[in-house]
PDB file of N, CA and C in Angstrom:
ATOM      1  N   MET J   1      -3.685 -12.175   9.215  1.00 53.00           N
ATOM      2  CA  MET J   1      -3.576 -10.727   9.172  1.00 53.00           C
ATOM      3  C   MET J   1      -3.120 -10.230  10.539  1.00 53.00           C
ATOM      4  N   ASP J   2      -2.305  -9.204  10.527  1.00 61.00           N
ATOM      5  CA  ASP J   2      -1.818  -8.619  11.766  1.00 61.00           C
ATOM      6  C   ASP J   2      -2.966  -8.006  12.561  1.00 61.00           C
ATOM      7  N   GLN J   3      -2.770  -7.987  13.857  1.00 75.00           N
ATOM      8  CA  GLN J   3      -3.729  -7.328  14.735  1.00 75.00           C
ATOM      9  C   GLN J   3      -3.787  -5.843  14.385  1.00 75.00           C
ATOM     10  N   PHE J   4      -4.995  -5.313  14.279  1.00 72.00           N
ATOM     11  CA  PHE J   4      -5.164  -3.898  13.962  1.00 72.00           C
ATOM     12  C   PHE J   4      -4.596  -3.080  15.113  1.00 72.00           C
ATOM     13  N   PRO J   5      -3.627  -2.199  14.840  1.00 74.00           N
ATOM     14  CA  PRO J   5      -2.965  -1.460  15.922  1.00 74.00           C
ATOM     15  C   PRO J   5      -3.768  -0.249  16.371  1.00 74.00           C
ATOM     16  N   LYS J   6      -3.471   0.200  17.556  1.00 80.00           N
ATOM     17  CA  LYS J   6      -4.063   1.450  18.034  1.00 80.00           C
ATOM     18  C   LYS J   6      -3.216   2.592  17.490  1.00 80.00           C
ATOM     19  N   LYS J   7      -3.861   3.473  16.756  1.00 77.00           N
ATOM     20  CA  LYS J   7      -3.169   4.610  16.148  1.00 77.00           C
ATOM     21  C   LYS J   7      -3.844   5.894  16.600  1.00 77.00           C
ATOM     22  N   ASP J   8      -3.128   7.006  16.506  1.00 84.00           N
ATOM     23  CA  ASP J   8      -3.649   8.294  16.957  1.00 84.00           C
ATOM     24  C   ASP J   8      -4.552   8.970  15.927  1.00 84.00           C
ATOM     25  N   THR J   9      -4.239   8.802  14.646  1.00 87.00           N
ATOM     26  CA  THR J   9      -5.008   9.495  13.609  1.00 87.00           C
ATOM     27  C   THR J   9      -5.361   8.537  12.475  1.00 87.00           C
ATOM     28  N   LEU J  10      -6.301   8.945  11.633  1.00 87.00           N
ATOM     29  CA  LEU J  10      -6.638   8.143  10.458  1.00 87.00           C
ATOM     30  C   LEU J  10      -5.471   8.067   9.486  1.00 87.00           C
ATOM     31  N   VAL J  11      -4.682   9.117   9.405  1.00 89.00           N
ATOM     32  CA  VAL J  11      -3.501   9.089   8.538  1.00 89.00           C
ATOM     33  C   VAL J  11      -2.555   7.989   9.003  1.00 89.00           C
ATOM     34  N   ASP J  12      -2.387   7.835  10.310  1.00 90.00           N
ATOM     35  CA  ASP J  12      -1.545   6.763  10.846  1.00 90.00           C
ATOM     36  C   ASP J  12      -2.090   5.391  10.470  1.00 90.00           C
ATOM     37  N   VAL J  13      -3.398   5.240  10.479  1.00 89.00           N
ATOM     38  CA  VAL J  13      -4.028   3.966  10.103  1.00 89.00           C
ATOM     39  C   VAL J  13      -3.750   3.668   8.630  1.00 89.00           C
ATOM     40  N   PHE J  14      -3.928   4.663   7.759  1.00 89.00           N
ATOM     41  CA  PHE J  14      -3.643   4.457   6.342  1.00 89.00           C
ATOM     42  C   PHE J  14      -2.171   4.137   6.122  1.00 89.00           C
ATOM     43  N   ARG J  15      -1.281   4.844   6.795  1.00 91.00           N
ATOM     44  CA  ARG J  15       0.157   4.580   6.643  1.00 91.00           C
ATOM     45  C   ARG J  15       0.494   3.157   7.076  1.00 91.00           C
ATOM     46  N   TRP J  16      -0.128   2.706   8.165  1.00 92.00           N
ATOM     47  CA  TRP J  16       0.088   1.337   8.641  1.00 92.00           C
ATOM     48  C   TRP J  16      -0.368   0.346   7.580  1.00 92.00           C
ATOM     49  N   ARG J  17      -1.522   0.588   6.985  1.00 92.00           N
ATOM     50  CA  ARG J  17      -2.049  -0.314   5.971  1.00 92.00           C
ATOM     51  C   ARG J  17      -1.165  -0.313   4.721  1.00 92.00           C
ATOM     52  N   VAL J  18      -0.662   0.836   4.336  1.00 93.00           N
ATOM     53  CA  VAL J  18       0.233   0.916   3.168  1.00 93.00           C
ATOM     54  C   VAL J  18       1.506   0.116   3.438  1.00 93.00           C
ATOM     55  N   GLU J  19       2.032   0.181   4.651  1.00 93.00           N
ATOM     56  CA  GLU J  19       3.234  -0.571   5.005  1.00 93.00           C
ATOM     57  C   GLU J  19       2.978  -2.071   5.023  1.00 93.00           C
ATOM     58  N   LYS J  20       1.823  -2.488   5.545  1.00 93.00           N
ATOM     59  CA  LYS J  20       1.529  -3.916   5.701  1.00 93.00           C
ATOM     60  C   LYS J  20       1.119  -4.578   4.390  1.00 93.00           C
ATOM     61  N   THR J  21       0.296  -3.904   3.599  1.00 93.00           N
ATOM     62  CA  THR J  21      -0.215  -4.502   2.363  1.00 93.00           C
ATOM     63  C   THR J  21      -0.194  -3.475   1.228  1.00 93.00           C
ATOM     64  N   PRO J  22       0.999  -3.092   0.784  1.00 95.00           N
ATOM     65  CA  PRO J  22       1.099  -2.019  -0.213  1.00 95.00           C
ATOM     66  C   PRO J  22       0.406  -2.319  -1.540  1.00 95.00           C
ATOM     67  N   ASP J  23       0.398  -3.572  -1.955  1.00 96.00           N
ATOM     68  CA  ASP J  23      -0.172  -3.920  -3.257  1.00 96.00           C
ATOM     69  C   ASP J  23      -1.599  -4.438  -3.175  1.00 96.00           C
ATOM     70  N   ALA J  24      -2.164  -4.465  -1.973  1.00 95.00           N
ATOM     71  CA  ALA J  24      -3.543  -4.936  -1.820  1.00 95.00           C
ATOM     72  C   ALA J  24      -4.505  -3.943  -2.467  1.00 95.00           C
ATOM     73  N   LEU J  25      -5.624  -4.459  -2.907  1.00 95.00           N
ATOM     74  CA  LEU J  25      -6.630  -3.630  -3.571  1.00 95.00           C
ATOM     75  C   LEU J  25      -7.353  -2.761  -2.546  1.00 95.00           C
ATOM     76  N   PHE J  26      -7.298  -1.452  -2.738  1.00 95.00           N
ATOM     77  CA  PHE J  26      -8.029  -0.519  -1.875  1.00 95.00           C
ATOM     78  C   PHE J  26      -9.435  -0.318  -2.399  1.00 95.00           C
ATOM     79  N   SER J  27      -9.558  -0.075  -3.711  1.00 94.00           N
ATOM     80  CA  SER J  27     -10.886   0.131  -4.284  1.00 94.00           C
ATOM     81  C   SER J  27     -10.896  -0.258  -5.754  1.00 94.00           C
ATOM     82  N   LYS J  28     -12.106  -0.517  -6.224  1.00 94.00           N
ATOM     83  CA  LYS J  28     -12.328  -0.776  -7.642  1.00 94.00           C
ATOM     84  C   LYS J  28     -13.594  -0.024  -8.004  1.00 94.00           C
ATOM     85  N   PHE J  29     -13.473   0.913  -8.949  1.00 93.00           N
ATOM     86  CA  PHE J  29     -14.609   1.750  -9.326  1.00 93.00           C
ATOM     87  C   PHE J  29     -14.588   1.953 -10.828  1.00 93.00           C
ATOM     88  N   GLN J  30     -15.624   1.525 -11.477  1.00 92.00           N
ATOM     89  CA  GLN J  30     -15.766   1.656 -12.929  1.00 92.00           C
ATOM     90  C   GLN J  30     -14.528   1.185 -13.679  1.00 92.00           C
ATOM     91  N   GLY J  31     -14.018   0.037 -13.290  1.00 92.00           N
ATOM     92  CA  GLY J  31     -12.875  -0.568 -13.974  1.00 92.00           C
ATOM     93  C   GLY J  31     -11.510  -0.053 -13.534  1.00 92.00           C
ATOM     94  N   ARG J  32     -11.471   0.945 -12.691  1.00 93.00           N
ATOM     95  CA  ARG J  32     -10.196   1.487 -12.204  1.00 93.00           C
ATOM     96  C   ARG J  32      -9.882   0.848 -10.862  1.00 93.00           C
ATOM     97  N   GLU J  33      -8.751   0.154 -10.801  1.00 95.00           N
ATOM     98  CA  GLU J  33      -8.319  -0.483  -9.562  1.00 95.00           C
ATOM     99  C   GLU J  33      -7.240   0.368  -8.905  1.00 95.00           C
ATOM    100  N   LEU J  34      -7.351   0.480  -7.590  1.00 95.00           N
ATOM    101  CA  LEU J  34      -6.435   1.325  -6.834  1.00 95.00           C
ATOM    102  C   LEU J  34      -5.872   0.522  -5.671  1.00 95.00           C
ATOM    103  N   SER J  35      -4.538   0.405  -5.619  1.00 96.00           N
ATOM    104  CA  SER J  35      -3.896  -0.272  -4.491  1.00 96.00           C
ATOM    105  C   SER J  35      -3.664   0.743  -3.372  1.00 96.00           C
ATOM    106  N   TYR J  36      -3.280   0.249  -2.221  1.00 95.00           N
ATOM    107  CA  TYR J  36      -2.976   1.160  -1.114  1.00 95.00           C
ATOM    108  C   TYR J  36      -1.783   2.056  -1.447  1.00 95.00           C
ATOM    109  N   THR J  37      -0.812   1.532  -2.181  1.00 96.00           N
ATOM    110  CA  THR J  37       0.329   2.349  -2.601  1.00 96.00           C
ATOM    111  C   THR J  37      -0.125   3.447  -3.553  1.00 96.00           C
ATOM    112  N   ASP J  38      -0.998   3.103  -4.492  1.00 96.00           N
ATOM    113  CA  ASP J  38      -1.532   4.102  -5.421  1.00 96.00           C
ATOM    114  C   ASP J  38      -2.300   5.180  -4.665  1.00 96.00           C
ATOM    115  N   LEU J  39      -3.125   4.753  -3.727  1.00 96.00           N
ATOM    116  CA  LEU J  39      -3.894   5.702  -2.908  1.00 96.00           C
ATOM    117  C   LEU J  39      -2.952   6.668  -2.196  1.00 96.00           C
ATOM    118  N   ASP J  40      -1.921   6.126  -1.559  1.00 96.00           N
ATOM    119  CA  ASP J  40      -0.981   6.953  -0.815  1.00 96.00           C
ATOM    120  C   ASP J  40      -0.252   7.927  -1.740  1.00 96.00           C
ATOM    121  N   HIS J  41       0.183   7.444  -2.889  1.00 97.00           N
ATOM    122  CA  HIS J  41       0.895   8.285  -3.862  1.00 97.00           C
ATOM    123  C   HIS J  41      -0.011   9.422  -4.360  1.00 97.00           C
ATOM    124  N   ASN J  42      -1.237   9.093  -4.728  1.00 96.00           N
ATOM    125  CA  ASN J  42      -2.159  10.106  -5.242  1.00 96.00           C
ATOM    126  C   ASN J  42      -2.579  11.091  -4.152  1.00 96.00           C
ATOM    127  N   ALA J  43      -2.742  10.607  -2.926  1.00 96.00           N
ATOM    128  CA  ALA J  43      -3.086  11.495  -1.814  1.00 96.00           C
ATOM    129  C   ALA J  43      -1.947  12.460  -1.512  1.00 96.00           C
ATOM    130  N   ASN J  44      -0.701  11.997  -1.679  1.00 96.00           N
ATOM    131  CA  ASN J  44       0.445  12.895  -1.506  1.00 96.00           C
ATOM    132  C   ASN J  44       0.396  14.033  -2.524  1.00 96.00           C
ATOM    133  N   LYS J  45       0.036  13.716  -3.756  1.00 97.00           N
ATOM    134  CA  LYS J  45      -0.085  14.754  -4.786  1.00 97.00           C
ATOM    135  C   LYS J  45      -1.173  15.753  -4.419  1.00 97.00           C
ATOM    136  N   VAL J  46      -2.297  15.241  -3.932  1.00 97.00           N
ATOM    137  CA  VAL J  46      -3.396  16.119  -3.515  1.00 97.00           C
ATOM    138  C   VAL J  46      -2.932  17.028  -2.382  1.00 97.00           C
ATOM    139  N   ALA J  47      -2.296  16.439  -1.372  1.00 97.00           N
ATOM    140  CA  ALA J  47      -1.831  17.219  -0.215  1.00 97.00           C
ATOM    141  C   ALA J  47      -0.838  18.301  -0.646  1.00 97.00           C
ATOM    142  N   GLN J  48       0.103  17.948  -1.514  1.00 97.00           N
ATOM    143  CA  GLN J  48       1.076  18.932  -1.979  1.00 97.00           C
ATOM    144  C   GLN J  48       0.402  20.043  -2.786  1.00 97.00           C
ATOM    145  N   GLY J  49      -0.609  19.685  -3.572  1.00 97.00           N
ATOM    146  CA  GLY J  49      -1.350  20.691  -4.326  1.00 97.00           C
ATOM    147  C   GLY J  49      -2.110  21.642  -3.424  1.00 97.00           C
ATOM    148  N   ILE J  50      -2.726  21.102  -2.397  1.00 97.00           N
ATOM    149  CA  ILE J  50      -3.472  21.929  -1.437  1.00 97.00           C
ATOM    150  C   ILE J  50      -2.523  22.893  -0.725  1.00 97.00           C
ATOM    151  N   ILE J  51      -1.391  22.379  -0.287  1.00 97.00           N
ATOM    152  CA  ILE J  51      -0.406  23.210   0.415  1.00 97.00           C
ATOM    153  C   ILE J  51       0.157  24.283  -0.514  1.00 97.00           C
ATOM    154  N   SER J  52       0.432  23.902  -1.760  1.00 96.00           N
ATOM    155  CA  SER J  52       1.011  24.874  -2.702  1.00 96.00           C
ATOM    156  C   SER J  52       0.033  25.988  -3.061  1.00 96.00           C
ATOM    157  N   GLU J  53      -1.250  25.736  -2.883  1.00 95.00           N
ATOM    158  CA  GLU J  53      -2.261  26.772  -3.116  1.00 95.00           C
ATOM    159  C   GLU J  53      -2.396  27.717  -1.922  1.00 95.00           C
ATOM    160  N   GLY J  54      -1.638  27.471  -0.876  1.00 95.00           N
ATOM    161  CA  GLY J  54      -1.625  28.368   0.274  1.00 95.00           C
ATOM    162  C   GLY J  54      -2.600  28.023   1.379  1.00 95.00           C
ATOM    163  N   CYS J  55      -3.163  26.834   1.335  1.00 95.00           N
ATOM    164  CA  CYS J  55      -4.094  26.432   2.401  1.00 95.00           C
ATOM    165  C   CYS J  55      -3.310  26.047   3.656  1.00 95.00           C
ATOM    166  N   ASN J  56      -3.693  26.626   4.766  1.00 95.00           N
ATOM    167  CA  ASN J  56      -3.073  26.335   6.056  1.00 95.00           C
ATOM    168  C   ASN J  56      -3.831  25.214   6.750  1.00 95.00           C
ATOM    169  N   PRO J  57      -3.236  24.601   7.777  1.00 95.00           N
ATOM    170  CA  PRO J  57      -3.978  23.607   8.548  1.00 95.00           C
ATOM    171  C   PRO J  57      -5.310  24.183   9.029  1.00 95.00           C
ATOM    172  N   ASP J  58      -6.321  23.346   9.015  1.00 94.00           N
ATOM    173  CA  ASP J  58      -7.703  23.676   9.398  1.00 94.00           C
ATOM    174  C   ASP J  58      -8.445  24.508   8.363  1.00 94.00           C
ATOM    175  N   SER J  59      -7.824  24.796   7.202  1.00 95.00           N
ATOM    176  CA  SER J  59      -8.547  25.456   6.114  1.00 95.00           C
ATOM    177  C   SER J  59      -9.579  24.483   5.562  1.00 95.00           C
ATOM    178  N   ARG J  60     -10.679  25.013   5.075  1.00 96.00           N
ATOM    179  CA  ARG J  60     -11.704  24.186   4.448  1.00 96.00           C
ATOM    180  C   ARG J  60     -11.408  24.112   2.958  1.00 96.00           C
ATOM    181  N   VAL J  61     -11.461  22.901   2.416  1.00 96.00           N
ATOM    182  CA  VAL J  61     -11.210  22.680   1.002  1.00 96.00           C
ATOM    183  C   VAL J  61     -12.407  21.914   0.438  1.00 96.00           C
ATOM    184  N   ALA J  62     -13.054  22.481  -0.575  1.00 94.00           N
ATOM    185  CA  ALA J  62     -14.263  21.884  -1.139  1.00 94.00           C
ATOM    186  C   ALA J  62     -13.931  20.871  -2.233  1.00 94.00           C
ATOM    187  N   PHE J  63     -14.790  19.877  -2.328  1.00 91.00           N
ATOM    188  CA  PHE J  63     -14.702  18.868  -3.379  1.00 91.00           C
ATOM    189  C   PHE J  63     -16.051  18.834  -4.074  1.00 91.00           C
ATOM    190  N   LEU J  64     -16.086  19.273  -5.329  1.00 90.00           N
ATOM    191  CA  LEU J  64     -17.315  19.306  -6.111  1.00 90.00           C
ATOM    192  C   LEU J  64     -17.159  18.355  -7.284  1.00 90.00           C
ATOM    193  N   ALA J  65     -17.882  17.239  -7.240  1.00 87.00           N
ATOM    194  CA  ALA J  65     -17.790  16.252  -8.309  1.00 87.00           C
ATOM    195  C   ALA J  65     -18.916  15.233  -8.140  1.00 87.00           C
ATOM    196  N   LYS J  66     -19.066  14.416  -9.157  1.00 85.00           N
ATOM    197  CA  LYS J  66     -19.978  13.285  -9.053  1.00 85.00           C
ATOM    198  C   LYS J  66     -19.283  12.206  -8.226  1.00 85.00           C
ATOM    199  N   ASN J  67     -20.028  11.194  -7.812  1.00 84.00           N
ATOM    200  CA  ASN J  67     -19.451  10.096  -7.044  1.00 84.00           C
ATOM    201  C   ASN J  67     -18.332   9.429  -7.833  1.00 84.00           C
ATOM    202  N   SER J  68     -17.185   9.273  -7.186  1.00 87.00           N
ATOM    203  CA  SER J  68     -16.063   8.573  -7.815  1.00 87.00           C
ATOM    204  C   SER J  68     -15.070   8.150  -6.744  1.00 87.00           C
ATOM    205  N   ASP J  69     -14.131   7.317  -7.172  1.00 89.00           N
ATOM    206  CA  ASP J  69     -13.083   6.880  -6.263  1.00 89.00           C
ATOM    207  C   ASP J  69     -12.063   7.985  -6.000  1.00 89.00           C
ATOM    208  N   HIS J  70     -12.083   9.027  -6.801  1.00 92.00           N
ATOM    209  CA  HIS J  70     -11.157  10.143  -6.591  1.00 92.00           C
ATOM    210  C   HIS J  70     -11.430  10.858  -5.267  1.00 92.00           C
ATOM    211  N   PHE J  71     -12.657  10.749  -4.777  1.00 92.00           N
ATOM    212  CA  PHE J  71     -12.979  11.372  -3.494  1.00 92.00           C
ATOM    213  C   PHE J  71     -12.123  10.792  -2.373  1.00 92.00           C
ATOM    214  N   CYS J  72     -11.861   9.492  -2.401  1.00 92.00           N
ATOM    215  CA  CYS J  72     -11.027   8.861  -1.367  1.00 92.00           C
ATOM    216  C   CYS J  72      -9.613   9.444  -1.380  1.00 92.00           C
ATOM    217  N   GLU J  73      -9.075   9.644  -2.575  1.00 95.00           N
ATOM    218  CA  GLU J  73      -7.750  10.251  -2.694  1.00 95.00           C
ATOM    219  C   GLU J  73      -7.758  11.677  -2.157  1.00 95.00           C
ATOM    220  N   PHE J  74      -8.819  12.401  -2.488  1.00 95.00           N
ATOM    221  CA  PHE J  74      -8.938  13.780  -2.023  1.00 95.00           C
ATOM    222  C   PHE J  74      -9.083  13.831  -0.501  1.00 95.00           C
ATOM    223  N   LEU J  75      -9.930  12.972   0.051  1.00 94.00           N
ATOM    224  CA  LEU J  75     -10.140  12.945   1.495  1.00 94.00           C
ATOM    225  C   LEU J  75      -8.843  12.630   2.238  1.00 94.00           C
ATOM    226  N   TYR J  76      -8.129  11.619   1.779  1.00 95.00           N
ATOM    227  CA  TYR J  76      -6.861  11.251   2.395  1.00 95.00           C
ATOM    228  C   TYR J  76      -5.831  12.377   2.221  1.00 95.00           C
ATOM    229  N   GLY J  77      -5.844  13.038   1.069  1.00 96.00           N
ATOM    230  CA  GLY J  77      -4.939  14.163   0.828  1.00 96.00           C
ATOM    231  C   GLY J  77      -5.210  15.325   1.765  1.00 96.00           C
ATOM    232  N   THR J  78      -6.495  15.583   2.043  1.00 96.00           N
ATOM    233  CA  THR J  78      -6.803  16.658   2.991  1.00 96.00           C
ATOM    234  C   THR J  78      -6.339  16.289   4.399  1.00 96.00           C
ATOM    235  N   MET J  79      -6.462  15.020   4.748  1.00 95.00           N
ATOM    236  CA  MET J  79      -5.970  14.594   6.063  1.00 95.00           C
ATOM    237  C   MET J  79      -4.465  14.798   6.168  1.00 95.00           C
ATOM    238  N   LYS J  80      -3.754  14.453   5.103  1.00 95.00           N
ATOM    239  CA  LYS J  80      -2.298  14.597   5.116  1.00 95.00           C
ATOM    240  C   LYS J  80      -1.872  16.060   5.187  1.00 95.00           C
ATOM    241  N   SER J  81      -2.651  16.946   4.561  1.00 96.00           N
ATOM    242  CA  SER J  81      -2.309  18.367   4.579  1.00 96.00           C
ATOM    243  C   SER J  81      -2.908  19.087   5.788  1.00 96.00           C
ATOM    244  N   ARG J  82      -3.590  18.335   6.633  1.00 95.00           N
ATOM    245  CA  ARG J  82      -4.212  18.854   7.858  1.00 95.00           C
ATOM    246  C   ARG J  82      -5.265  19.920   7.554  1.00 95.00           C
ATOM    247  N   THR J  83      -5.925  19.778   6.392  1.00 97.00           N
ATOM    248  CA  THR J  83      -7.036  20.645   6.049  1.00 97.00           C
ATOM    249  C   THR J  83      -8.338  19.867   6.222  1.00 97.00           C
ATOM    250  N   VAL J  84      -9.454  20.530   6.011  1.00 96.00           N
ATOM    251  CA  VAL J  84     -10.760  19.908   6.237  1.00 96.00           C
ATOM    252  C   VAL J  84     -11.469  19.750   4.902  1.00 96.00           C
ATOM    253  N   CYS J  85     -11.871  18.534   4.596  1.00 94.00           N
ATOM    254  CA  CYS J  85     -12.581  18.238   3.361  1.00 94.00           C
ATOM    255  C   CYS J  85     -14.059  18.618   3.512  1.00 94.00           C
ATOM    256  N   VAL J  86     -14.562  19.387   2.544  1.00 92.00           N
ATOM    257  CA  VAL J  86     -15.963  19.751   2.519  1.00 92.00           C
ATOM    258  C   VAL J  86     -16.543  19.230   1.209  1.00 92.00           C
ATOM    259  N   GLY J  87     -17.360  18.182   1.309  1.00 85.00           N
ATOM    260  CA  GLY J  87     -17.987  17.617   0.119  1.00 85.00           C
ATOM    261  C   GLY J  87     -19.191  18.438  -0.286  1.00 85.00           C
ATOM    262  N   ILE J  88     -19.314  18.729  -1.573  1.00 88.00           N
ATOM    263  CA  ILE J  88     -20.428  19.503  -2.083  1.00 88.00           C
ATOM    264  C   ILE J  88     -21.165  18.666  -3.106  1.00 88.00           C
ATOM    265  N   ASN J  89     -22.476  18.581  -2.988  1.00 81.00           N
ATOM    266  CA  ASN J  89     -23.277  17.829  -3.931  1.00 81.00           C
ATOM    267  C   ASN J  89     -23.268  18.549  -5.277  1.00 81.00           C
ATOM    268  N   TRP J  90     -22.877  17.855  -6.340  1.00 80.00           N
ATOM    269  CA  TRP J  90     -22.772  18.477  -7.655  1.00 80.00           C
ATOM    270  C   TRP J  90     -24.119  18.896  -8.218  1.00 80.00           C
ATOM    271  N   ARG J  91     -25.202  18.403  -7.670  1.00 80.00           N
ATOM    272  CA  ARG J  91     -26.514  18.768  -8.173  1.00 80.00           C
ATOM    273  C   ARG J  91     -27.050  20.081  -7.589  1.00 80.00           C
ATOM    274  N   LEU J  92     -26.391  20.597  -6.594  1.00 73.00           N
ATOM    275  CA  LEU J  92     -26.885  21.823  -5.954  1.00 73.00           C
ATOM    276  C   LEU J  92     -26.488  23.058  -6.726  1.00 73.00           C
TER     277      LEU J  92
END
């Protein structure tokens, strides 16, 4: 495996990982497998959706759901859109 590079942001780290191992397994949750390419593609959709809703950089965006792998896509999408992810417990 390549030496882990020094990057400026977490988005840069994810982009590096997508370039190095695009088809590697990122997560497996309840039978759903997600590669790094899938993660990146889905996070792009999240980021574009957040931006199209008019959220500016540093806006807070809430995520209300039960535990799932979709949170990773949402978190990465907020990083790409330069917004802030706010997780909310669905039981509250």
